[in-house]
Short mmCIF file of C-alpha atoms and ligand atoms in Angstrom, two decimals:
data_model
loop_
_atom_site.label_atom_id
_atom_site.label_comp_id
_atom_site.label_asym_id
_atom_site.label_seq_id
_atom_site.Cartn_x
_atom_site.Cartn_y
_atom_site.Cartn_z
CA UNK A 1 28.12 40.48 -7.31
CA UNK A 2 30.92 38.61 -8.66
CA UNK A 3 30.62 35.65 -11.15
CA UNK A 4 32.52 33.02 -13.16
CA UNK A 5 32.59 33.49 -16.81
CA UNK A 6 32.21 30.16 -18.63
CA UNK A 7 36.33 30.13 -19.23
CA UNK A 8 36.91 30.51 -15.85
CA UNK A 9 34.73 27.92 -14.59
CA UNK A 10 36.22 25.46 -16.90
CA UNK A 11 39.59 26.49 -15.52
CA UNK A 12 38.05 25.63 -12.62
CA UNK A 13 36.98 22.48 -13.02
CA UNK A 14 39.87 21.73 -14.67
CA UNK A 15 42.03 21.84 -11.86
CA UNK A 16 39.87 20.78 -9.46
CA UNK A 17 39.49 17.18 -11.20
CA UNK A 18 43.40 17.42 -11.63
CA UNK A 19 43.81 17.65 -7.69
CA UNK A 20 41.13 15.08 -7.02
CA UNK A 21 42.65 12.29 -9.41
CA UNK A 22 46.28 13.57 -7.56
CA UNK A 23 44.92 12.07 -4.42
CA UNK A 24 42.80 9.36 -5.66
CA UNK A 25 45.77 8.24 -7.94
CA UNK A 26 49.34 9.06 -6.55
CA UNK A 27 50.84 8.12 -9.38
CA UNK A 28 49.13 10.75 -11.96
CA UNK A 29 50.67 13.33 -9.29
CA UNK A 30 53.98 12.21 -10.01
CA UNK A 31 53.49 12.24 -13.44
CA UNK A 32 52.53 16.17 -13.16
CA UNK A 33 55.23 17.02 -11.00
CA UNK A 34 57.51 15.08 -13.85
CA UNK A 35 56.04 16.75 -17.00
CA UNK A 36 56.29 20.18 -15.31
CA UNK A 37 60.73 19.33 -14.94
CA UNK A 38 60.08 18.11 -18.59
CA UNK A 39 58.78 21.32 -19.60
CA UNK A 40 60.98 23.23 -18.35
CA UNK A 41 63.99 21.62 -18.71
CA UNK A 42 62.65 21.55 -22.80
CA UNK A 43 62.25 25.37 -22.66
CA UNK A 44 66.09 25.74 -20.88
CA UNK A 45 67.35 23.80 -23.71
CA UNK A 46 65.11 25.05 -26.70
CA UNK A 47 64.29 28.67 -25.78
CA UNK A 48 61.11 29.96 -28.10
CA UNK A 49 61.37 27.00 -30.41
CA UNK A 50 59.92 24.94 -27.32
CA UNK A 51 57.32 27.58 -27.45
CA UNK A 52 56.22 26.96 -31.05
CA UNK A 53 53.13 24.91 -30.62
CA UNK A 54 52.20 26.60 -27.35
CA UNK A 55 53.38 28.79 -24.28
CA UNK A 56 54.67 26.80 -21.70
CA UNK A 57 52.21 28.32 -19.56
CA UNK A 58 49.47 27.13 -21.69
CA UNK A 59 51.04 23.51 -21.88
CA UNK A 60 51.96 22.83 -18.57
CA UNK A 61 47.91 24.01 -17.45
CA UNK A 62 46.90 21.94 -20.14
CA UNK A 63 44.59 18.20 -18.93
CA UNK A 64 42.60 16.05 -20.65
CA UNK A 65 40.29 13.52 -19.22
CA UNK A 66 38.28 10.78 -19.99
CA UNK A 67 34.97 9.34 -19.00
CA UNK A 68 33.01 6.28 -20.08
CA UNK A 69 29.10 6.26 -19.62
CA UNK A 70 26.30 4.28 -20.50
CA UNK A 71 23.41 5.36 -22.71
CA UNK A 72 22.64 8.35 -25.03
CA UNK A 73 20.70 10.10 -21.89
CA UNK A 74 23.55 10.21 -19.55
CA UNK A 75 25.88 10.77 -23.00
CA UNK A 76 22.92 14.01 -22.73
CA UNK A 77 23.24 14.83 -19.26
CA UNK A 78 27.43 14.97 -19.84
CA UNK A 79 26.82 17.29 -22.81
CA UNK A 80 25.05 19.93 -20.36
CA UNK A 81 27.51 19.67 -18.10
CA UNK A 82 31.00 20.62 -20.15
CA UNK A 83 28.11 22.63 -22.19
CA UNK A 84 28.26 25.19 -18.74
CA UNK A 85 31.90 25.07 -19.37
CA UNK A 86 31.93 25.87 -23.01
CA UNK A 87 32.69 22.78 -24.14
CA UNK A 88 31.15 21.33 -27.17
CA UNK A 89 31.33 18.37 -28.74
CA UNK A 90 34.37 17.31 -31.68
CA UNK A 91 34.34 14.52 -33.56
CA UNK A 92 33.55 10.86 -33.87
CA UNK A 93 35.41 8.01 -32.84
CA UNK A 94 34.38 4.37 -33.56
CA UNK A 95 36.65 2.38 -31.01
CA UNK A 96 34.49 -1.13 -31.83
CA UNK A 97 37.14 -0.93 -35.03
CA UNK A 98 39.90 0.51 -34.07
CA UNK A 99 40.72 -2.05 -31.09
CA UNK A 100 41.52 -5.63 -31.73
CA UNK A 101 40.38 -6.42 -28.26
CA UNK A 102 36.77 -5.91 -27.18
CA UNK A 103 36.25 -2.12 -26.53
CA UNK A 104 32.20 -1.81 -27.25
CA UNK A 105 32.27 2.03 -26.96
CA UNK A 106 31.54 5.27 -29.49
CA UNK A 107 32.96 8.35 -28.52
CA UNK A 108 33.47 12.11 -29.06
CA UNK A 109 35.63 14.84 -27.07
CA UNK A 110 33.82 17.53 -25.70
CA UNK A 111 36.32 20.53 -25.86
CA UNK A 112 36.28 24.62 -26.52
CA UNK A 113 36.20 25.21 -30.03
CA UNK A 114 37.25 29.04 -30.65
CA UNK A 115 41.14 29.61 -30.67
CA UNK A 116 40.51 32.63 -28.08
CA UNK A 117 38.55 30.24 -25.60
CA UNK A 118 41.75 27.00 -26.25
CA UNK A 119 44.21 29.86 -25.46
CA UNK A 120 42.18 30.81 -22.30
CA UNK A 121 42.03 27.35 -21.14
CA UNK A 122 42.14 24.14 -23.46
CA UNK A 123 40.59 21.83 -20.95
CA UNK A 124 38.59 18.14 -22.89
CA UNK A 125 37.09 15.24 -22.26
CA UNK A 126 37.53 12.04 -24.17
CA UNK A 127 33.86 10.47 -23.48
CA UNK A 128 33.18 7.00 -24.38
CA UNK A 129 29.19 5.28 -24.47
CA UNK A 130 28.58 1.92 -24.18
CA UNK A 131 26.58 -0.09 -27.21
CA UNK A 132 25.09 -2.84 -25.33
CA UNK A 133 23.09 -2.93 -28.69
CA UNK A 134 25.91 -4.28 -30.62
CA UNK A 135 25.18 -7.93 -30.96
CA UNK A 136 28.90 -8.90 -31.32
CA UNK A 137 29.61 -8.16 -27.86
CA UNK A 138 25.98 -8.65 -25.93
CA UNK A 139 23.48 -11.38 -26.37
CA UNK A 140 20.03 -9.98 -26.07
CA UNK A 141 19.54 -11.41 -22.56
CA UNK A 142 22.77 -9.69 -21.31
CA UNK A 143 21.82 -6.69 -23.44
CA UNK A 144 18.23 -6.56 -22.18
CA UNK A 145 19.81 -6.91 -18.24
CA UNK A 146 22.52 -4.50 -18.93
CA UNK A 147 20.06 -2.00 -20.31
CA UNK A 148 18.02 -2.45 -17.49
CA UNK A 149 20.80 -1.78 -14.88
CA UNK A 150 21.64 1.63 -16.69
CA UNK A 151 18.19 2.86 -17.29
CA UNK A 152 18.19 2.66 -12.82
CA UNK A 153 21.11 4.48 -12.28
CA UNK A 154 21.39 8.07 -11.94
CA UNK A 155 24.87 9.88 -12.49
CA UNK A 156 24.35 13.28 -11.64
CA UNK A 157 22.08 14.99 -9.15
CA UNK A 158 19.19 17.37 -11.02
CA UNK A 159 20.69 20.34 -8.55
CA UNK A 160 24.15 20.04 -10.93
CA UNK A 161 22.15 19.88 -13.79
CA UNK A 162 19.79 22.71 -13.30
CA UNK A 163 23.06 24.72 -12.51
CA UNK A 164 24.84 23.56 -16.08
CA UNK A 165 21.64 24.65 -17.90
CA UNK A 166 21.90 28.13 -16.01
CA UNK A 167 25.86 28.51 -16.58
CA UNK A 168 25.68 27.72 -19.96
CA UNK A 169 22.44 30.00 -20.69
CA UNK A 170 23.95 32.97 -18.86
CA UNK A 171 27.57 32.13 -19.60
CA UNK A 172 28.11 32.78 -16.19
CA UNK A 173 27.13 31.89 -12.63
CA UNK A 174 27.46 33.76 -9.78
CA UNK A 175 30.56 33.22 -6.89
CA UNK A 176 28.11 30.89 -4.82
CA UNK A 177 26.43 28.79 -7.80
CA UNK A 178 30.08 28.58 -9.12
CA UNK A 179 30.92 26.84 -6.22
CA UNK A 180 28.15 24.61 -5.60
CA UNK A 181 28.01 23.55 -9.08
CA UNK A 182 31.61 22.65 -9.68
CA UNK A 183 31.73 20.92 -6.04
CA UNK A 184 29.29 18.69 -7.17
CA UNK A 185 30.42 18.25 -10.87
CA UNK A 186 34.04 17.48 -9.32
CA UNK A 187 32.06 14.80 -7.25
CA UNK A 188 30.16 13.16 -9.91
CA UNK A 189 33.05 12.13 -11.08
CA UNK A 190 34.73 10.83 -8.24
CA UNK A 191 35.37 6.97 -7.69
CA UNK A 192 32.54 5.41 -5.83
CA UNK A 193 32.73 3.80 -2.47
CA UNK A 194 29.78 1.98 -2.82
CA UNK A 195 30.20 -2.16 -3.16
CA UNK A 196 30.49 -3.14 -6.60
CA UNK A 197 27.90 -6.05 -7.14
CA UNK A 198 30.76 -9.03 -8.20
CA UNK A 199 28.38 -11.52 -9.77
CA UNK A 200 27.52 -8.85 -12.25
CA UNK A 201 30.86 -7.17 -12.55
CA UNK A 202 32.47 -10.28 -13.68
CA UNK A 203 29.63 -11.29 -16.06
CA UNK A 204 30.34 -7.82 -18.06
CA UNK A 205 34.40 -8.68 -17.61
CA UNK A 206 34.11 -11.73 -19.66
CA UNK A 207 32.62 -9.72 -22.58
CA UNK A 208 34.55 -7.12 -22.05
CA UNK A 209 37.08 -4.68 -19.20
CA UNK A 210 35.23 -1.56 -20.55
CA UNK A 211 31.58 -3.17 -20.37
CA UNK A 212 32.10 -3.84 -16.79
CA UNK A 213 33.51 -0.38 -15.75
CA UNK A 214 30.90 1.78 -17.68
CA UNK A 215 28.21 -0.67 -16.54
CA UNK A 216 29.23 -2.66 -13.41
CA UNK A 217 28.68 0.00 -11.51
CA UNK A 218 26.22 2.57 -10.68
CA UNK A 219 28.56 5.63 -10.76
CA UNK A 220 30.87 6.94 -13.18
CA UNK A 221 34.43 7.80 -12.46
CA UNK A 222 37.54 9.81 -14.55
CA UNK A 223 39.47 6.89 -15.86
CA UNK A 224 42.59 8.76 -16.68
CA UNK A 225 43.79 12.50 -16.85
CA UNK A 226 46.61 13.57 -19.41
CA UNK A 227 48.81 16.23 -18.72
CA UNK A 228 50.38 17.98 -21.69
CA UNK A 229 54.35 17.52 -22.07
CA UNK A 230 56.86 19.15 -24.37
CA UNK A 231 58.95 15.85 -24.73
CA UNK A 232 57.36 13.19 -24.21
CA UNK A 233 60.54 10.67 -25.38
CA UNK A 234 61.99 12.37 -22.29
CA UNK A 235 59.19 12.01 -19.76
CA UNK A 236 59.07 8.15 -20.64
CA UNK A 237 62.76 7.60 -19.91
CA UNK A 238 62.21 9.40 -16.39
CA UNK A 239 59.24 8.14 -14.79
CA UNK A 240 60.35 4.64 -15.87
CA UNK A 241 63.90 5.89 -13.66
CA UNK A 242 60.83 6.15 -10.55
CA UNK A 243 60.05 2.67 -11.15
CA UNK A 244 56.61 3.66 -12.40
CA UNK A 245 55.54 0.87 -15.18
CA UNK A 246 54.59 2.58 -18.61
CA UNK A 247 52.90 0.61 -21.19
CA UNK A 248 55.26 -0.59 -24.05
CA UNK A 249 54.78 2.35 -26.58
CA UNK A 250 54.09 6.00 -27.52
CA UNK A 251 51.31 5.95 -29.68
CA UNK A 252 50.72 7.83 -32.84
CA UNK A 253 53.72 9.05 -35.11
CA UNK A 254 57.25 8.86 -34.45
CA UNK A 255 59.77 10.98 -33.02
CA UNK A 256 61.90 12.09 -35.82
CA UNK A 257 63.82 14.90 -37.54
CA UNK A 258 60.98 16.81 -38.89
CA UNK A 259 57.89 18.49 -37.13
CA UNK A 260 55.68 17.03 -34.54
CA UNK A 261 52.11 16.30 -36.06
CA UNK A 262 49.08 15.43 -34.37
CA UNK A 263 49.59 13.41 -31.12
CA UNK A 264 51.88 11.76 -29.26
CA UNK A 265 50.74 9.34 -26.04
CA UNK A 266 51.64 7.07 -23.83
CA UNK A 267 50.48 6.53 -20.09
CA UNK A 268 51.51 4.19 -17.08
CA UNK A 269 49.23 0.76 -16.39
CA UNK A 270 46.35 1.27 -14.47
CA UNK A 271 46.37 0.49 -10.69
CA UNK A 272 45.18 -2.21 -8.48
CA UNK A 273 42.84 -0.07 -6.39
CA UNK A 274 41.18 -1.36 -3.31
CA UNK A 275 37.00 -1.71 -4.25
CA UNK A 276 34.36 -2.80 -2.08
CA UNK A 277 32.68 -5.85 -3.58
CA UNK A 278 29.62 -7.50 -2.24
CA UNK A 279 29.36 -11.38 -3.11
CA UNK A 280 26.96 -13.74 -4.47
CA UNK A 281 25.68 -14.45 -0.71
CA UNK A 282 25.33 -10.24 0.29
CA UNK A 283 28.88 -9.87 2.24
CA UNK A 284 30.98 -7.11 1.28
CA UNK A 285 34.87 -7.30 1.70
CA UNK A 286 37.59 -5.38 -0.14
CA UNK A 287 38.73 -6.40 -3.71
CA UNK A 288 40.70 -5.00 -6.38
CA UNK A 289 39.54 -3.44 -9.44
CA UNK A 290 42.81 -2.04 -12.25
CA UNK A 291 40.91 0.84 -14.49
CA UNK A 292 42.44 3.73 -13.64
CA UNK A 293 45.56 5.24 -15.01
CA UNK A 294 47.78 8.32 -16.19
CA UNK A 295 48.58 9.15 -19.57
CA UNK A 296 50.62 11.99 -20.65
CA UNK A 297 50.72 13.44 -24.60
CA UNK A 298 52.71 15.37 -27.14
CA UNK A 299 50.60 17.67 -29.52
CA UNK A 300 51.98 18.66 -33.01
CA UNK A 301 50.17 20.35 -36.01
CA UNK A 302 46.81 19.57 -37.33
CA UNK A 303 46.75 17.81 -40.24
CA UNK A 304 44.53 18.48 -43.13
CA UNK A 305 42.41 15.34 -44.35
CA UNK A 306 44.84 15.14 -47.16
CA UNK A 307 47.21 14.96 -44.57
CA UNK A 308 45.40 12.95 -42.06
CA UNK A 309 45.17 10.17 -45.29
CA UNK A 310 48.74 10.73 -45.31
CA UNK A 311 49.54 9.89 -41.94
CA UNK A 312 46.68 6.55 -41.54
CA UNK A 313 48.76 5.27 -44.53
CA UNK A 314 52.09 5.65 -42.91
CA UNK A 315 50.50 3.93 -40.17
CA UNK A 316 49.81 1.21 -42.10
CA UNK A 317 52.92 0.70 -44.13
CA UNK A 318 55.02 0.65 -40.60
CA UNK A 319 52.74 -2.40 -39.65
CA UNK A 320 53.49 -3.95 -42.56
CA UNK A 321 57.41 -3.56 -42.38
CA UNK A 322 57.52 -4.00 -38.75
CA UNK A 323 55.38 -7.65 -39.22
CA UNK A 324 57.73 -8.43 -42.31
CA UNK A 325 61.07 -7.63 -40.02
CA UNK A 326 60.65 -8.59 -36.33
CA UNK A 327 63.72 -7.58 -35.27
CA UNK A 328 64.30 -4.17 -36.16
CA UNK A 329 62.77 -2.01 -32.94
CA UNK A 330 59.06 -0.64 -34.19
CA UNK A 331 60.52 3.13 -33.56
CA UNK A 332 63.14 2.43 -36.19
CA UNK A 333 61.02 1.30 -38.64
CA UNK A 334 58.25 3.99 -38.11
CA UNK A 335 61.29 7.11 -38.06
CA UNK A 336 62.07 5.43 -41.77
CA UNK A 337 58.83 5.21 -43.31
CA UNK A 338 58.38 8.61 -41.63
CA UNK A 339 61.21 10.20 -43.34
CA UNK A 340 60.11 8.62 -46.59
CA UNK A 341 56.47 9.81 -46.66
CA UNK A 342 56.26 12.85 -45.35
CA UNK A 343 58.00 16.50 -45.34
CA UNK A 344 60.74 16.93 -42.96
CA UNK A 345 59.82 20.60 -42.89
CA UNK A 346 56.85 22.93 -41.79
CA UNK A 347 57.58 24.56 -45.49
CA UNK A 348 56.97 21.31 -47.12
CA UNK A 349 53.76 20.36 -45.10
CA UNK A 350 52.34 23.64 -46.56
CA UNK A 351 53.51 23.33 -50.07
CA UNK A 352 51.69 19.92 -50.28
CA UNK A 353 48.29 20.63 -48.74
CA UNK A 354 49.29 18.46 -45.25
CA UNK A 355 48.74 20.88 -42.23
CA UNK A 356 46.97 23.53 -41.22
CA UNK A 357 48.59 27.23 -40.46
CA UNK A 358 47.61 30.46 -39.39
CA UNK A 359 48.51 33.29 -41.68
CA UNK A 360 50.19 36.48 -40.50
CA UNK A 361 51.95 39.66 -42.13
CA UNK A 362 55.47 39.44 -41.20
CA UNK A 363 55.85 43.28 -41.15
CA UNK A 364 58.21 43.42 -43.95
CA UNK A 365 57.39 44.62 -47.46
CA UNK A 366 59.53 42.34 -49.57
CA UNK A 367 62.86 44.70 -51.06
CA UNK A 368 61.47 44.14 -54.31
CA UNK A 369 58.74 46.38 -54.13
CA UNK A 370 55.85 45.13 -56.82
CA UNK A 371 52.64 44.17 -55.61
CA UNK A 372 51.48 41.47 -53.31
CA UNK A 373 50.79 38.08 -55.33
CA UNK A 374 47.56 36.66 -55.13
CA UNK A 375 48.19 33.54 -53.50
CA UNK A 376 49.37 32.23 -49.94
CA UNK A 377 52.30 30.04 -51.15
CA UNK A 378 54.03 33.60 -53.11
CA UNK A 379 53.37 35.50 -50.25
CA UNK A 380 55.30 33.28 -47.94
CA UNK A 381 57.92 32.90 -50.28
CA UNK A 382 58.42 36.53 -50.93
CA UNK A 383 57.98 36.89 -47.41
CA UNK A 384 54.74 39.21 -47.23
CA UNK A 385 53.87 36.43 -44.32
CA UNK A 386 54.44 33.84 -42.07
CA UNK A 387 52.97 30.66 -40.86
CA UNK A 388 52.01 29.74 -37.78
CA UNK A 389 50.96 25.80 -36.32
CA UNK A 390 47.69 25.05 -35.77
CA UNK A 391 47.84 22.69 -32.72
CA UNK A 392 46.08 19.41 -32.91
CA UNK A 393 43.06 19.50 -30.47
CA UNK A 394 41.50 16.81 -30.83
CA UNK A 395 42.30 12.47 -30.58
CA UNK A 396 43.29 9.77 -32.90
CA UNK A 397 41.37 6.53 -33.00
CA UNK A 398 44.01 4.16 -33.03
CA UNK A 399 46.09 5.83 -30.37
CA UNK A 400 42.80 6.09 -28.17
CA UNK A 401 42.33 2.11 -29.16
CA UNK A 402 46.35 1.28 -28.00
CA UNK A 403 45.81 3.35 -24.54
CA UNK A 404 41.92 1.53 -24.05
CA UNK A 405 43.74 -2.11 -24.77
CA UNK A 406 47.20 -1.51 -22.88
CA UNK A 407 45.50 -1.04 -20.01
CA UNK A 408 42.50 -3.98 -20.23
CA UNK A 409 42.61 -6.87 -17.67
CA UNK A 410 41.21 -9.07 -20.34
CA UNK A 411 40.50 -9.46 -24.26
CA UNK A 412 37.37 -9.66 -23.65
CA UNK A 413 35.07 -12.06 -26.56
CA UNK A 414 33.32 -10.67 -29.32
CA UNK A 415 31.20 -12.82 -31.65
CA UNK A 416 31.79 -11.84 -35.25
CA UNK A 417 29.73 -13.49 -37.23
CA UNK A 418 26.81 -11.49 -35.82
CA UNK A 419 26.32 -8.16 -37.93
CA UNK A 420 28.04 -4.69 -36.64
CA UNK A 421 25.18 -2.37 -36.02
CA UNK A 422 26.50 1.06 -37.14
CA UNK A 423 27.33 4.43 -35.86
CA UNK A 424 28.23 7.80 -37.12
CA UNK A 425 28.48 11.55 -36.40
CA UNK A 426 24.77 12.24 -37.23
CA UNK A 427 23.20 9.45 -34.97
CA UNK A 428 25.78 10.87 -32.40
CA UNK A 429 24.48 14.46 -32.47
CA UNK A 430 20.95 12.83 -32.42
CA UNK A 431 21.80 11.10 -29.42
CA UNK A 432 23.17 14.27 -27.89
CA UNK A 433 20.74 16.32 -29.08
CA UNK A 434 23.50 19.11 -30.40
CA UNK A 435 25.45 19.71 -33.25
CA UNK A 436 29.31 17.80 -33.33
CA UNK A 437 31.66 19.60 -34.75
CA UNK A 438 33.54 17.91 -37.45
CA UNK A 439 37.26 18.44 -36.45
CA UNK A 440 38.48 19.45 -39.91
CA UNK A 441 35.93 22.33 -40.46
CA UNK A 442 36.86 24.02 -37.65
CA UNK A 443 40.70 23.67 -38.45
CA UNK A 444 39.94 25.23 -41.52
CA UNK A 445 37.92 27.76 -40.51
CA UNK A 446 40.40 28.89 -38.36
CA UNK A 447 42.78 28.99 -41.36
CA UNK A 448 40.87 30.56 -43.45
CA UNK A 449 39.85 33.62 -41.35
CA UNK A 450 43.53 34.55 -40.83
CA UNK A 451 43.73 34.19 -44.71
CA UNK A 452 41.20 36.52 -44.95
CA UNK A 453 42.55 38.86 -42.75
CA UNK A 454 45.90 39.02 -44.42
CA UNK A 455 43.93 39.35 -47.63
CA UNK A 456 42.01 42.76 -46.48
CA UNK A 457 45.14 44.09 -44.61
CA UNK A 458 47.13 44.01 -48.17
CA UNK A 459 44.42 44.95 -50.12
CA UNK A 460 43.70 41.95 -52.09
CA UNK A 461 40.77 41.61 -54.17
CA UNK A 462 38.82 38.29 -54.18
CA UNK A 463 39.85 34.70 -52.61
CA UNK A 464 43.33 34.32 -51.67
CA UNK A 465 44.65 30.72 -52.91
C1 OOG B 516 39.61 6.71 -23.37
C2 OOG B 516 40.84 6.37 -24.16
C3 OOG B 516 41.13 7.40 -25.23
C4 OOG B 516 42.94 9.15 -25.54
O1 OOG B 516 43.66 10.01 -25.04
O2 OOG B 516 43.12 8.74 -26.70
C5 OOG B 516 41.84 8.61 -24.73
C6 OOG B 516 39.32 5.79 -22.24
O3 OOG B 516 40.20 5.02 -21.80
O4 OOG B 516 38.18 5.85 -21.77
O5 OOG B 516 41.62 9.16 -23.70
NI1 NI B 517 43.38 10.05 -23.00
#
């Protein structure tokens, strides 16, 4: 009997959702069809170098998505789900801070965590949860009907879930499971044609764009989908040439003359898409609702936390220079402070502790002779290795913030005298009932296993340094 391995389903999935959100959302079509003529018009030009943080087969496969839910039960049921595809969850993002608008969500990224199972297929999801317990953005009368609405609502059928809990028990599922369970995973995620109850809707809106789509409705949807593109400078100049309306900026750090770190985003406004609404009085007639959009991203090298310090500072001192000179375009005064503060090459990134590598003998003995040197910076410099990029998996809070607000219908009110009721990693696990992996450990236990592995092959006693 044939079956899908847990890789394959994700694959799966993966493209599945892609060619769903292609028809639901022309627009994220074209902006496949124009990252795939980005990345290979970057690989004519660049050869291997385009290569460097990924084959272009990889990259041009490579999605995310994002989905927003309600409460730490469906945030539960989601978890089984991308569990069956081997997808666990990375990181915690606290968007209530990062956003100047009101964006009332926590969030993680559920995504394969072992290099062998990103090179197989890289597939994540950026998933948001509501806090209607955060007193800043809800009353307690709105929080108490808003909890009530979400505690009715049922996402996903028991028949998908039952199958997630097999698949990711078995790591596998058999041709004819395979298929029922990603038909109806594909489906839960589908846009809704049931009426959206206005009244409500717009009492959620005027707190907040994100309250209302997480819990307006009595479905979830995919929000966005990201394809992965090689220059994403590039990609912005073109699909504005097809008239398609980007928001203002590329998130996250410049484009400049050294190497690409972290993440690069940007993404077109969300849509006007035709909703049934049903009015105060019971009729239903066709509205509007703008949620939905593309986004497309850059990745670049992982940064260590020293790094990562590094790189929230930078951000900082270009929104203090850009605030201090108007004039001078934002990109201008970013590729400055960038060229200032950091090391224009992968060399210098490793000399100061900044980004994480994979370690590799080169194949050479160096002329020289003598024996290997106990430490990873001598043995690149004498040329017993080489270094190569650890690509960035995961998201950046601020950049996740900018794409959230760009594409908001409103600002949305939060009250901020009332006291911030907190959230962190741990009470996320809790919630999800699994362990969240912090994003830097498994960076550096990636780096350190190829350290170790070099170490053996040259026969080096103890801890490399
Ligand atoms: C998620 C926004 C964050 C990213 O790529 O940073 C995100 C959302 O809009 O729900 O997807
Ligand atoms: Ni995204």
């Amino acid at each position: 009997m044939k079956t899908l391995g847990q890789w394959q389903l994700r694959a799966a999935f993966a493209r599945r959702l892609s060619e769903m959100y292609g028809r639901e959302v022309p627009a994220y079509a074209t902006l496949v069809d124009v990252s795939r003529e980005v990345n290979a018009d970057v690989l004519l030009r660049s050869g291997a170098a385009a290569e460097r943080f990924g084959s272009v087969g990889r990259v041009t496969a490579e999605r995310h998505g994002a989905i927003r839910v309600g409460t730490p039960a469906e945030l539960n049921q989601v978890a089984r789900i991308f569990g069956a595809l081997g997808m666990e969850p990375v990181g915690f993002y606290d968007l209530r801070e990062a956003a100047s608008s009101a964006v009332p969500v926590v969030s993680t990224a559920f995504r394969p965590v072992e290099a062998g199972e990103l090179a197989r297929n890289p597939f994540r999801v950026f998933t948001s949860m509501l806090t209607p317990a955060d007193s800043r953005f809800f009353d307690p009368g709105l929080r108490r009907r808003l909890e009530n609405f979400l505690a009715r609502r049922r996402l996903f059928p028991p028949e998908l879930l039952a199958l997630a809990d097999r698949a990711e028990r078995d790591r596998e599922l058999p041709e004819a499971d395979a298929e029922r369970f990603l038909h109806l995973a594909v489906r839960s995620f589908e846009l809704s044609d049931e009426p959206v109850d206005q009244g409500w809707y717009e009492t959620l809106e005027r707190v907040s764009a994100v309250a209302a789509d997480i819990g307006g409705v009595r479905s979830t949807h995919v929000n966005h989908l990201t394809p992965r593109v090689l220059d994403i400078d590039e990609l912005y100049r073109r699909m504005t040439g097809r008239g398609i309306r980007m928001i203002d900026t590329i998130q996250g750090p410049p484009r400049w003359n050294g190497p690409d770190v972290l993440l690069r985003q940007t993404s077109f406004r969300a849509l006007a898409e035709p909703r049934r609404m049903r009015g105060p009085d019971g009729t239903v007639s066709t509205g509007a609702l703008r949620v939905r959009f593309g986004e497309v991203e850059a990745r670049g090298l992982a940064l260590t936390r020293r790094g990562r310090a590094r790189y929230d500072a930078l951000l900082d001192e270009v929104d203090r220079r850009a605030a201090a000179r108007p004039g001078v375009p934002r990109a201008d005064t970013a590729r400055a402070v960038w060229e200032e503060g950091l090391p224009s090459t992968e060399r210098g990134l490793i000399e100061h502790g900044l980004a994480f590598f994979t370690y590799h003998l080169s194949g050479e003995r160096p002329a020289h002779g003598g024996p290997a040197p106990a430490n990873v910076m001598d043995l690149l410099r004498q040329g017993w290795i080489r270094a190569e990029p650890i690509v960035y998996e995961d998201f950046l809070p601020r950049s996740a913030a900018g794409i959230f607000q760009s594409n908001l219908s409103g600002e949305g009110t939060r009250n901020t005298a009332r006291e911030a009721i907190r959230y962190d990693l741990d009470w996320l696990a809790g919630a999800i009932g699994r362990h969240v992996h912090d994003p830097f450990a498994l960076y550096e236990r990636q780096q350190n296993d190829s350290i170790a592995e070099v170490a053996e092959a040259l026969g080096i006693e103890g801890a490399l340094d």
